[in-house]
Amino acid sequence: MSYEVRVEPTGDVIEVDDGQTILDAALRQGVWLPFACGHGTCATCKVQVLEGDADLGNASPFALMDIEREEGKILVCCATPESDLVIEADIDVDPDFLGYPVQDYVGTVTDIVDLSPTIKGITFELDSAMEFQAGQYINLKIPGVEGTRAFSIANKPSDDRHVELHIRRIQDGAGTTWLHEQLQVGDTLDISGPYGQFFVRKSDDQDVIFIAGGSGLSSPQSMILDLLEAGDNRQIYLFQGARNVSELYNREMFEALDREHDNFHYIPALNEPLDEDQWQGFKGFVHEAAIDRFDNRFSGHKAYLCGPPPMIDAAITALMQGRLFERDIHMERFVTAADGADEQTRSALFKRI
């Protein structure tokens, strides 16, 4: 059995299978609906039901309050239709978004490398090519772990038969622990994608600032490789933050790109370098390195931020104090499943990721 869901104000119609979430069906049919967390805690995908009935699923009471439920609001990431529906969504699709439909793939592990003491680089060969935009992510099904886990794609889109992931081991994290300890070259896992609206706005020719921390380097890496491959001539700055040299992974690759491309500038920053690191670069947090490089004047740039929430928040503050505003700041927070409803603390200014 399936149900028909019409999305207003666009008029898009999607077919939703029995038990399938509205969001999953929409993304697989190339219909964009706003979302972020994908598991009912952030409220980004909230819509109004105009006609019909739906099961609310596991919507968090913080993301979907009782009064909103009574008003007929649902979260499409966890709601399933119980009849044909008409929903009204706040849709604002960026013109640079290509909207590739989500599909399922089988990925065979071809390479596993230690990028840092806590981050592994894992490369999968897909059973068919996947179209994606640099900066998007995939969902990975991990044996013995309920649901899926999201990881950003680190390779460039032209390498469409492979998915490179940078996976940080999370303390007490069942999924990342299994990937670090059990996964072997030759293993196969189920992958779906692409997801997300974190991508370079290529129609805007302003110079670009990337600020990355930890395994948040994955998305900027894909974006930068894609821009350089295309011969983009805008000035591109990558600020990479880490605690010490052992955690500053892929440094050699970006230093080589800096030498090869006049318009690419690599600025690493260490906030706790060790004596044996003999670090001669910037000492401090990554947002402080950006302030230092631009003398706290960021206007005239596009900024893309990717990393843990404290880094993102510090970078936003620095950029806005330096006269860069919401329209030119795009971000992807690396939030673990354990963070849950903490997503609610995100600034209302940046409800769209």
mmCIF file of C-alpha atoms in Angstrom:
data_model
loop_
_atom_site.group_PDB
_atom_site.id
_atom_site.type_symbol
_atom_site.label_atom_id
_atom_site.label_comp_id
_atom_site.label_asym_id
_atom_site.label_seq_id
_atom_site.Cartn_x
_atom_site.Cartn_y
_atom_site.Cartn_z
ATOM 1 C CA MET A 1 0.000 0.000 0.000
ATOM 2 C CA SER A 2 1.161 3.540 -0.681
ATOM 3 C CA TYR A 3 -0.160 7.039 -0.035
ATOM 4 C CA GLU A 4 -0.062 10.198 -2.093
ATOM 5 C CA VAL A 5 1.371 13.283 -0.399
ATOM 6 C CA ARG A 6 1.054 16.685 -2.036
ATOM 7 C CA VAL A 7 3.489 19.364 -0.898
ATOM 8 C CA GLU A 8 2.340 22.969 -0.853
ATOM 9 C CA PRO A 9 3.154 25.587 -2.028
ATOM 10 C CA THR A 10 5.218 23.814 -4.729
ATOM 11 C CA GLY A 11 2.506 21.319 -5.728
ATOM 12 C CA ASP A 12 5.008 18.426 -5.788
ATOM 13 C CA VAL A 13 3.374 15.011 -5.347
ATOM 14 C CA ILE A 14 5.218 12.042 -3.850
ATOM 15 C CA GLU A 15 4.260 8.410 -3.338
ATOM 16 C CA VAL A 16 4.964 7.163 0.184
ATOM 17 C CA ASP A 17 5.001 3.450 0.922
ATOM 18 C CA ASP A 18 3.261 2.095 3.995
ATOM 19 C CA GLY A 19 5.613 2.581 6.961
ATOM 20 C CA GLN A 20 7.974 4.876 5.028
ATOM 21 C CA THR A 21 8.647 8.364 6.371
ATOM 22 C CA ILE A 22 7.530 11.307 4.277
ATOM 23 C CA LEU A 23 11.056 12.718 4.224
ATOM 24 C CA ASP A 24 12.628 9.489 2.994
ATOM 25 C CA ALA A 25 10.107 9.199 0.166
ATOM 26 C CA ALA A 26 10.578 12.851 -0.823
ATOM 27 C CA LEU A 27 14.366 12.675 -0.971
ATOM 28 C CA ARG A 28 14.288 9.449 -2.974
ATOM 29 C CA GLN A 29 11.973 11.093 -5.512
ATOM 30 C CA GLY A 30 14.034 14.263 -5.848
ATOM 31 C CA VAL A 31 11.596 16.462 -3.897
ATOM 32 C CA TRP A 32 13.355 18.740 -1.419
ATOM 33 C CA LEU A 33 11.948 19.214 2.068
ATOM 34 C CA PRO A 34 13.960 21.078 4.711
ATOM 35 C CA PHE A 35 15.591 18.858 7.345
ATOM 36 C CA ALA A 36 18.714 18.590 9.478
ATOM 37 C CA CYS A 37 19.018 15.906 12.184
ATOM 38 C CA GLY A 38 16.812 13.296 10.478
ATOM 39 C CA HIS A 39 15.644 11.685 13.732
ATOM 40 C CA GLY A 40 12.996 13.961 15.198
ATOM 41 C CA THR A 41 14.959 16.202 17.539
ATOM 42 C CA CYS A 42 15.769 19.464 15.735
ATOM 43 C CA ALA A 43 12.371 20.619 14.340
ATOM 44 C CA THR A 44 13.871 21.761 11.034
ATOM 45 C CA CYS A 45 11.499 19.499 9.068
ATOM 46 C CA LYS A 46 8.296 20.664 10.774
ATOM 47 C CA VAL A 47 5.319 21.020 8.387
ATOM 48 C CA GLN A 48 1.601 21.692 8.660
ATOM 49 C CA VAL A 49 -0.874 18.955 7.684
ATOM 50 C CA LEU A 50 -3.693 20.550 5.684
ATOM 51 C CA GLU A 51 -5.552 17.359 4.789
ATOM 52 C CA GLY A 52 -5.297 13.738 5.945
ATOM 53 C CA ASP A 53 -3.785 11.862 8.877
ATOM 54 C CA ALA A 54 -0.262 10.804 9.826
ATOM 55 C CA ASP A 55 1.466 8.845 12.558
ATOM 56 C CA LEU A 56 3.886 11.235 14.345
ATOM 57 C CA GLY A 57 6.523 8.554 14.946
ATOM 58 C CA ASN A 58 9.327 9.297 17.425
ATOM 59 C CA ALA A 59 9.079 13.077 17.305
ATOM 60 C CA SER A 60 10.763 14.627 20.341
ATOM 61 C CA PRO A 61 8.372 16.563 22.624
ATOM 62 C CA PHE A 62 10.942 19.376 22.563
ATOM 63 C CA ALA A 63 10.923 19.544 18.754
ATOM 64 C CA LEU A 64 7.152 19.046 18.414
ATOM 65 C CA MET A 65 5.240 20.433 21.370
ATOM 66 C CA ASP A 66 1.781 19.234 22.437
ATOM 67 C CA ILE A 67 0.064 22.377 21.183
ATOM 68 C CA GLU A 68 1.741 21.954 17.772
ATOM 69 C CA ARG A 69 0.562 18.347 17.582
ATOM 70 C CA GLU A 70 -2.973 19.541 18.277
ATOM 71 C CA GLU A 71 -2.591 22.135 15.493
ATOM 72 C CA GLY A 72 -1.740 19.377 12.993
ATOM 73 C CA LYS A 73 2.015 19.881 12.718
ATOM 74 C CA ILE A 74 4.336 16.925 12.103
ATOM 75 C CA LEU A 75 8.042 16.249 11.606
ATOM 76 C CA VAL A 76 8.422 14.647 8.183
ATOM 77 C CA CYS A 77 11.653 12.873 9.158
ATOM 78 C CA CYS A 78 9.712 10.513 11.439
ATOM 79 C CA ALA A 79 6.049 10.877 10.403
ATOM 80 C CA THR A 80 4.376 8.213 8.265
ATOM 81 C CA PRO A 81 1.075 8.715 6.380
ATOM 82 C CA GLU A 82 -2.095 6.948 7.451
ATOM 83 C CA SER A 83 -4.019 8.356 4.470
ATOM 84 C CA ASP A 84 -3.370 10.581 1.477
ATOM 85 C CA LEU A 85 -2.003 13.905 2.709
ATOM 86 C CA VAL A 86 -1.637 17.545 1.812
ATOM 87 C CA ILE A 87 1.166 19.248 3.737
ATOM 88 C CA GLU A 88 2.454 22.819 3.781
ATOM 89 C CA ALA A 89 6.222 23.272 4.128
ATOM 90 C CA ASP A 90 8.507 26.271 4.451
ATOM 91 C CA ILE A 91 10.549 25.527 1.344
ATOM 92 C CA ASP A 92 13.450 27.746 0.377
ATOM 93 C CA VAL A 93 15.677 25.801 -2.007
ATOM 94 C CA ASP A 94 18.962 27.465 -2.903
ATOM 95 C CA PRO A 95 19.353 27.876 -6.696
ATOM 96 C CA ASP A 96 22.771 26.193 -6.478
ATOM 97 C CA PHE A 97 21.264 23.029 -4.972
ATOM 98 C CA LEU A 98 21.238 20.275 -7.603
ATOM 99 C CA GLY A 99 18.786 18.010 -5.784
ATOM 100 C CA TYR A 100 20.164 14.584 -6.662
ATOM 101 C CA PRO A 101 17.713 11.893 -5.491
ATOM 102 C CA VAL A 102 18.695 9.640 -2.605
ATOM 103 C CA GLN A 103 19.450 6.069 -3.640
ATOM 104 C CA ASP A 104 20.714 2.883 -1.986
ATOM 105 C CA TYR A 105 24.169 1.438 -2.639
ATOM 106 C CA VAL A 106 26.382 -1.405 -1.499
ATOM 107 C CA GLY A 107 29.868 -0.201 -0.608
ATOM 108 C CA THR A 108 32.924 -2.465 -0.533
ATOM 109 C CA VAL A 109 35.762 -1.304 1.703
ATOM 110 C CA THR A 110 38.904 -0.766 -0.386
ATOM 111 C CA ASP A 111 41.086 1.185 2.046
ATOM 112 C CA ILE A 112 41.369 1.901 5.781
ATOM 113 C CA VAL A 113 44.029 4.315 7.032
ATOM 114 C CA ASP A 114 44.811 5.952 10.378
ATOM 115 C CA LEU A 115 44.519 9.676 9.709
ATOM 116 C CA SER A 116 45.097 10.616 13.357
ATOM 117 C CA PRO A 117 45.067 8.829 16.728
ATOM 118 C CA THR A 118 41.248 9.153 16.775
ATOM 119 C CA ILE A 119 40.217 9.398 13.096
ATOM 120 C CA LYS A 120 40.236 6.717 10.415
ATOM 121 C CA GLY A 121 39.911 7.293 6.702
ATOM 122 C CA ILE A 122 37.649 4.640 5.163
ATOM 123 C CA THR A 123 37.084 4.348 1.413
ATOM 124 C CA PHE A 124 34.230 2.392 -0.163
ATOM 125 C CA GLU A 125 33.805 1.374 -3.784
ATOM 126 C CA LEU A 126 30.117 1.625 -4.707
ATOM 127 C CA ASP A 127 28.190 -0.888 -6.781
ATOM 128 C CA SER A 128 27.004 2.000 -8.990
ATOM 129 C CA ALA A 129 27.913 5.646 -9.461
ATOM 130 C CA MET A 130 26.467 8.177 -7.016
ATOM 131 C CA GLU A 131 25.841 11.756 -8.094
ATOM 132 C CA PHE A 132 26.413 14.191 -5.230
ATOM 133 C CA GLN A 133 27.465 17.745 -4.481
ATOM 134 C CA ALA A 134 30.696 18.369 -2.621
ATOM 135 C CA GLY A 135 29.794 18.858 1.039
ATOM 136 C CA GLN A 136 26.905 16.377 1.163
ATOM 137 C CA TYR A 137 26.809 13.245 3.332
ATOM 138 C CA ILE A 138 25.722 9.610 3.281
ATOM 139 C CA ASN A 139 23.958 7.360 5.789
ATOM 140 C CA LEU A 140 25.811 4.179 6.682
ATOM 141 C CA LYS A 141 24.196 1.012 8.061
ATOM 142 C CA ILE A 142 26.508 -0.527 10.657
ATOM 143 C CA PRO A 143 26.050 -4.163 11.767
ATOM 144 C CA GLY A 144 24.489 -4.503 15.209
ATOM 145 C CA VAL A 145 23.689 -0.777 15.447
ATOM 146 C CA GLU A 146 20.112 0.456 15.344
ATOM 147 C CA GLY A 147 19.326 2.916 12.573
ATOM 148 C CA THR A 148 22.028 4.525 10.479
ATOM 149 C CA ARG A 149 24.937 6.893 11.062
ATOM 150 C CA ALA A 150 25.663 9.971 8.943
ATOM 151 C CA PHE A 151 29.163 10.759 7.613
ATOM 152 C CA SER A 152 30.249 13.506 5.246
ATOM 153 C CA ILE A 153 31.826 12.597 1.915
ATOM 154 C CA ALA A 154 35.484 13.648 1.634
ATOM 155 C CA ASN A 155 36.235 12.836 -2.019
ATOM 156 C CA LYS A 156 35.351 15.039 -4.989
ATOM 157 C CA PRO A 157 32.106 14.402 -6.913
ATOM 158 C CA SER A 158 33.919 13.421 -10.113
ATOM 159 C CA ASP A 159 35.085 10.270 -8.284
ATOM 160 C CA ASP A 160 31.494 9.049 -8.259
ATOM 161 C CA ARG A 161 32.183 5.331 -7.768
ATOM 162 C CA HIS A 162 33.863 5.879 -4.409
ATOM 163 C CA VAL A 163 32.966 7.323 -1.015
ATOM 164 C CA GLU A 164 35.771 8.453 1.293
ATOM 165 C CA LEU A 165 34.797 9.011 4.930
ATOM 166 C CA HIS A 166 36.730 10.497 7.864
ATOM 167 C CA ILE A 167 35.390 8.791 10.979
ATOM 168 C CA ARG A 168 36.312 9.932 14.469
ATOM 169 C CA ARG A 169 35.951 7.352 17.211
ATOM 170 C CA ILE A 170 33.341 8.536 19.709
ATOM 171 C CA GLN A 171 33.744 7.437 23.311
ATOM 172 C CA ASP A 172 31.103 4.757 24.035
ATOM 173 C CA GLY A 173 29.821 5.174 20.473
ATOM 174 C CA ALA A 174 28.689 1.761 19.233
ATOM 175 C CA GLY A 175 28.840 2.712 15.555
ATOM 176 C CA THR A 176 32.231 4.386 15.417
ATOM 177 C CA THR A 177 33.754 1.794 17.760
ATOM 178 C CA TRP A 178 32.648 -1.004 15.415
ATOM 179 C CA LEU A 179 34.053 0.839 12.401
ATOM 180 C CA HIS A 180 37.389 1.410 14.140
ATOM 181 C CA GLU A 181 37.745 -2.065 15.632
ATOM 182 C CA GLN A 182 35.843 -4.513 13.416
ATOM 183 C CA LEU A 183 35.666 -3.212 9.847
ATOM 184 C CA GLN A 184 38.083 -4.837 7.395
ATOM 185 C CA VAL A 185 39.103 -4.238 3.784
ATOM 186 C CA GLY A 186 36.748 -6.293 1.617
ATOM 187 C CA ASP A 187 33.728 -5.915 3.917
ATOM 188 C CA THR A 188 30.488 -4.584 2.435
ATOM 189 C CA LEU A 189 28.039 -2.166 4.061
ATOM 190 C CA ASP A 190 24.761 -0.584 2.958
ATOM 191 C CA ILE A 191 24.968 3.098 2.072
ATOM 192 C CA SER A 192 22.277 5.618 1.121
ATOM 193 C CA GLY A 193 22.704 9.143 -0.168
ATOM 194 C CA PRO A 194 23.351 11.868 -0.954
ATOM 195 C CA TYR A 195 21.850 13.979 1.828
ATOM 196 C CA GLY A 196 22.209 17.558 2.996
ATOM 197 C CA GLN A 197 22.333 21.150 1.842
ATOM 198 C CA PHE A 198 25.917 21.925 2.785
ATOM 199 C CA PHE A 199 27.562 22.817 -0.534
ATOM 200 C CA VAL A 200 29.441 25.649 -2.233
ATOM 201 C CA ARG A 201 27.247 28.375 -3.695
ATOM 202 C CA LYS A 202 29.091 28.459 -7.003
ATOM 203 C CA SER A 203 26.901 31.176 -8.500
ATOM 204 C CA ASP A 204 28.317 33.602 -5.905
ATOM 205 C CA ASP A 205 31.804 34.677 -7.000
ATOM 206 C CA GLN A 206 32.957 35.991 -3.612
ATOM 207 C CA ASP A 207 36.195 34.560 -2.229
ATOM 208 C CA VAL A 208 35.729 31.547 0.032
ATOM 209 C CA ILE A 209 36.740 30.842 3.634
ATOM 210 C CA PHE A 210 36.611 27.279 4.986
ATOM 211 C CA ILE A 211 36.970 26.727 8.738
ATOM 212 C CA ALA A 212 37.251 23.078 9.819
ATOM 213 C CA GLY A 213 37.918 21.220 13.038
ATOM 214 C CA GLY A 214 38.541 17.521 13.687
ATOM 215 C CA SER A 215 36.887 15.144 11.231
ATOM 216 C CA GLY A 216 34.888 18.157 10.048
ATOM 217 C CA LEU A 217 37.651 18.504 7.474
ATOM 218 C CA SER A 218 35.879 15.937 5.278
ATOM 219 C CA SER A 219 33.281 18.246 3.705
ATOM 220 C CA PRO A 220 35.689 21.167 3.075
ATOM 221 C CA GLN A 221 38.168 18.711 1.559
ATOM 222 C CA SER A 222 35.551 17.577 -0.960
ATOM 223 C CA MET A 223 34.513 21.161 -1.691
ATOM 224 C CA ILE A 224 38.062 22.409 -2.168
ATOM 225 C CA LEU A 225 39.098 19.503 -4.403
ATOM 226 C CA ASP A 226 35.977 20.097 -6.490
ATOM 227 C CA LEU A 227 36.643 23.846 -6.853
ATOM 228 C CA LEU A 228 40.303 23.367 -7.773
ATOM 229 C CA GLU A 229 39.500 20.599 -10.253
ATOM 230 C CA ALA A 230 37.014 22.932 -11.962
ATOM 231 C CA GLY A 231 39.667 25.656 -12.264
ATOM 232 C CA ASP A 232 37.725 28.053 -10.050
ATOM 233 C CA ASN A 233 39.693 31.303 -9.840
ATOM 234 C CA ARG A 234 38.319 32.803 -6.613
ATOM 235 C CA GLN A 235 40.624 32.978 -3.597
ATOM 236 C CA ILE A 236 40.106 29.931 -1.368
ATOM 237 C CA TYR A 237 41.247 29.845 2.277
ATOM 238 C CA LEU A 238 41.271 26.711 4.448
ATOM 239 C CA PHE A 239 41.718 27.155 8.192
ATOM 240 C CA GLN A 240 42.195 23.722 9.791
ATOM 241 C CA GLY A 241 42.153 23.425 13.578
ATOM 242 C CA ALA A 242 43.579 20.633 15.720
ATOM 243 C CA ARG A 243 45.022 20.131 19.178
ATOM 244 C CA ASN A 244 48.509 19.015 18.093
ATOM 245 C CA VAL A 245 50.431 17.830 15.032
ATOM 246 C CA SER A 246 49.335 14.193 15.343
ATOM 247 C CA GLU A 247 45.706 15.300 14.943
ATOM 248 C CA LEU A 248 46.399 17.686 12.036
ATOM 249 C CA TYR A 249 45.680 15.097 9.378
ATOM 250 C CA ASN A 250 46.068 15.502 5.589
ATOM 251 C CA ARG A 251 48.377 18.444 6.237
ATOM 252 C CA GLU A 252 50.838 17.363 3.530
ATOM 253 C CA MET A 253 48.091 17.172 0.903
ATOM 254 C CA PHE A 254 46.865 20.691 1.598
ATOM 255 C CA GLU A 255 50.387 22.097 1.765
ATOM 256 C CA ALA A 256 50.979 20.605 -1.697
ATOM 257 C CA LEU A 257 47.755 22.152 -3.001
ATOM 258 C CA ASP A 258 48.860 25.503 -1.557
ATOM 259 C CA ARG A 259 52.104 25.274 -3.535
ATOM 260 C CA GLU A 260 50.353 24.167 -6.747
ATOM 261 C CA HIS A 261 47.511 26.712 -6.803
ATOM 262 C CA ASP A 262 48.068 30.456 -6.480
ATOM 263 C CA ASN A 263 44.477 30.962 -5.320
ATOM 264 C CA PHE A 264 44.485 28.333 -2.541
ATOM 265 C CA HIS A 265 45.785 29.219 0.921
ATOM 266 C CA TYR A 266 46.196 26.683 3.727
ATOM 267 C CA ILE A 267 46.396 27.951 7.328
ATOM 268 C CA PRO A 268 46.602 25.250 10.024
ATOM 269 C CA ALA A 269 46.221 26.156 13.712
ATOM 270 C CA LEU A 270 47.127 24.158 16.825
ATOM 271 C CA ASN A 271 45.658 25.111 20.191
ATOM 272 C CA GLU A 272 47.781 22.728 22.318
ATOM 273 C CA PRO A 273 50.959 21.861 20.375
ATOM 274 C CA LEU A 274 53.399 19.509 22.091
ATOM 275 C CA ASP A 275 57.034 20.412 22.646
ATOM 276 C CA GLU A 276 58.098 17.639 20.281
ATOM 277 C CA ASP A 277 55.861 19.081 17.557
ATOM 278 C CA GLN A 278 58.284 22.006 17.151
ATOM 279 C CA TRP A 279 55.303 23.897 15.782
ATOM 280 C CA GLN A 280 56.138 27.114 13.937
ATOM 281 C CA GLY A 281 52.636 27.828 12.645
ATOM 282 C CA PHE A 282 49.692 29.586 14.280
ATOM 283 C CA LYS A 283 49.129 28.736 17.942
ATOM 284 C CA GLY A 284 45.547 29.113 19.112
ATOM 285 C CA PHE A 285 42.045 28.122 18.098
ATOM 286 C CA VAL A 286 41.126 27.929 14.443
ATOM 287 C CA HIS A 287 38.729 30.896 14.525
ATOM 288 C CA GLU A 288 41.541 32.969 16.038
ATOM 289 C CA ALA A 289 43.742 32.045 13.078
ATOM 290 C CA ALA A 290 41.045 33.381 10.741
ATOM 291 C CA ILE A 291 40.805 36.624 12.743
ATOM 292 C CA ASP A 292 44.583 36.987 12.574
ATOM 293 C CA ARG A 293 44.777 36.351 8.820
ATOM 294 C CA PHE A 294 41.954 38.752 7.913
ATOM 295 C CA ASP A 295 42.574 41.317 10.664
ATOM 296 C CA ASN A 296 38.983 40.672 11.807
ATOM 297 C CA ARG A 297 37.493 41.935 8.515
ATOM 298 C CA PHE A 298 35.567 39.198 6.710
ATOM 299 C CA SER A 299 33.115 41.118 4.528
ATOM 300 C CA GLY A 300 33.142 40.191 0.845
ATOM 301 C CA HIS A 301 33.567 36.461 1.497
ATOM 302 C CA LYS A 302 31.490 33.294 1.697
ATOM 303 C CA ALA A 303 32.253 31.184 4.773
ATOM 304 C CA TYR A 304 31.729 27.435 5.197
ATOM 305 C CA LEU A 305 32.127 25.978 8.693
ATOM 306 C CA CYS A 306 32.330 22.314 9.563
ATOM 307 C CA GLY A 307 33.188 20.721 12.887
ATOM 308 C CA PRO A 308 32.047 20.278 16.494
ATOM 309 C CA PRO A 309 29.440 22.726 17.852
ATOM 310 C CA PRO A 310 31.847 24.727 20.100
ATOM 311 C CA MET A 311 34.098 25.417 17.103
ATOM 312 C CA ILE A 312 31.119 26.393 14.949
ATOM 313 C CA ASP A 313 29.768 28.770 17.601
ATOM 314 C CA ALA A 314 33.157 30.449 18.097
ATOM 315 C CA ALA A 315 33.633 30.810 14.336
ATOM 316 C CA ILE A 316 30.161 32.324 13.856
ATOM 317 C CA THR A 317 30.856 34.891 16.567
ATOM 318 C CA ALA A 318 34.203 35.804 15.019
ATOM 319 C CA LEU A 319 32.802 36.110 11.502
ATOM 320 C CA MET A 320 29.825 38.208 12.533
ATOM 321 C CA GLN A 321 31.998 40.513 14.627
ATOM 322 C CA GLY A 322 34.116 40.859 11.491
ATOM 323 C CA ARG A 323 31.093 42.058 9.483
ATOM 324 C CA LEU A 324 30.035 38.822 7.814
ATOM 325 C CA PHE A 325 26.331 38.055 8.097
ATOM 326 C CA GLU A 326 23.923 35.136 7.913
ATOM 327 C CA ARG A 327 23.460 35.110 4.144
ATOM 328 C CA ASP A 328 27.178 34.449 3.661
ATOM 329 C CA ILE A 329 27.736 31.878 6.432
ATOM 330 C CA HIS A 330 26.954 28.186 5.859
ATOM 331 C CA MET A 331 27.671 25.400 8.306
ATOM 332 C CA GLU A 332 27.537 21.744 9.190
ATOM 333 C CA ARG A 333 27.777 20.816 12.846
ATOM 334 C CA PHE A 334 29.248 17.409 13.628
ATOM 335 C CA VAL A 335 26.759 16.208 16.258
ATOM 336 C CA THR A 336 26.807 12.635 17.538
ATOM 337 C CA ALA A 337 23.715 10.536 18.239
ATOM 338 C CA ALA A 338 24.362 11.052 21.956
ATOM 339 C CA ASP A 339 23.817 14.790 21.591
ATOM 340 C CA GLY A 340 20.106 14.259 20.896
ATOM 341 C CA ALA A 341 17.963 17.227 21.782
ATOM 342 C CA ASP A 342 20.973 19.465 22.303
ATOM 343 C CA GLU A 343 20.330 20.394 18.684
ATOM 344 C CA GLN A 344 17.576 22.591 20.088
ATOM 345 C CA THR A 345 20.175 25.048 21.330
ATOM 346 C CA ARG A 346 21.181 26.049 17.813
ATOM 347 C CA SER A 347 20.717 29.760 17.056
ATOM 348 C CA ALA A 348 17.438 30.660 15.399
ATOM 349 C CA LEU A 349 19.483 32.703 12.929
ATOM 350 C CA PHE A 350 20.962 29.499 11.604
ATOM 351 C CA LYS A 351 17.984 27.148 11.544
ATOM 352 C CA ARG A 352 18.822 26.176 7.956
ATOM 353 C CA ILE A 353 22.006 24.155 7.533
#
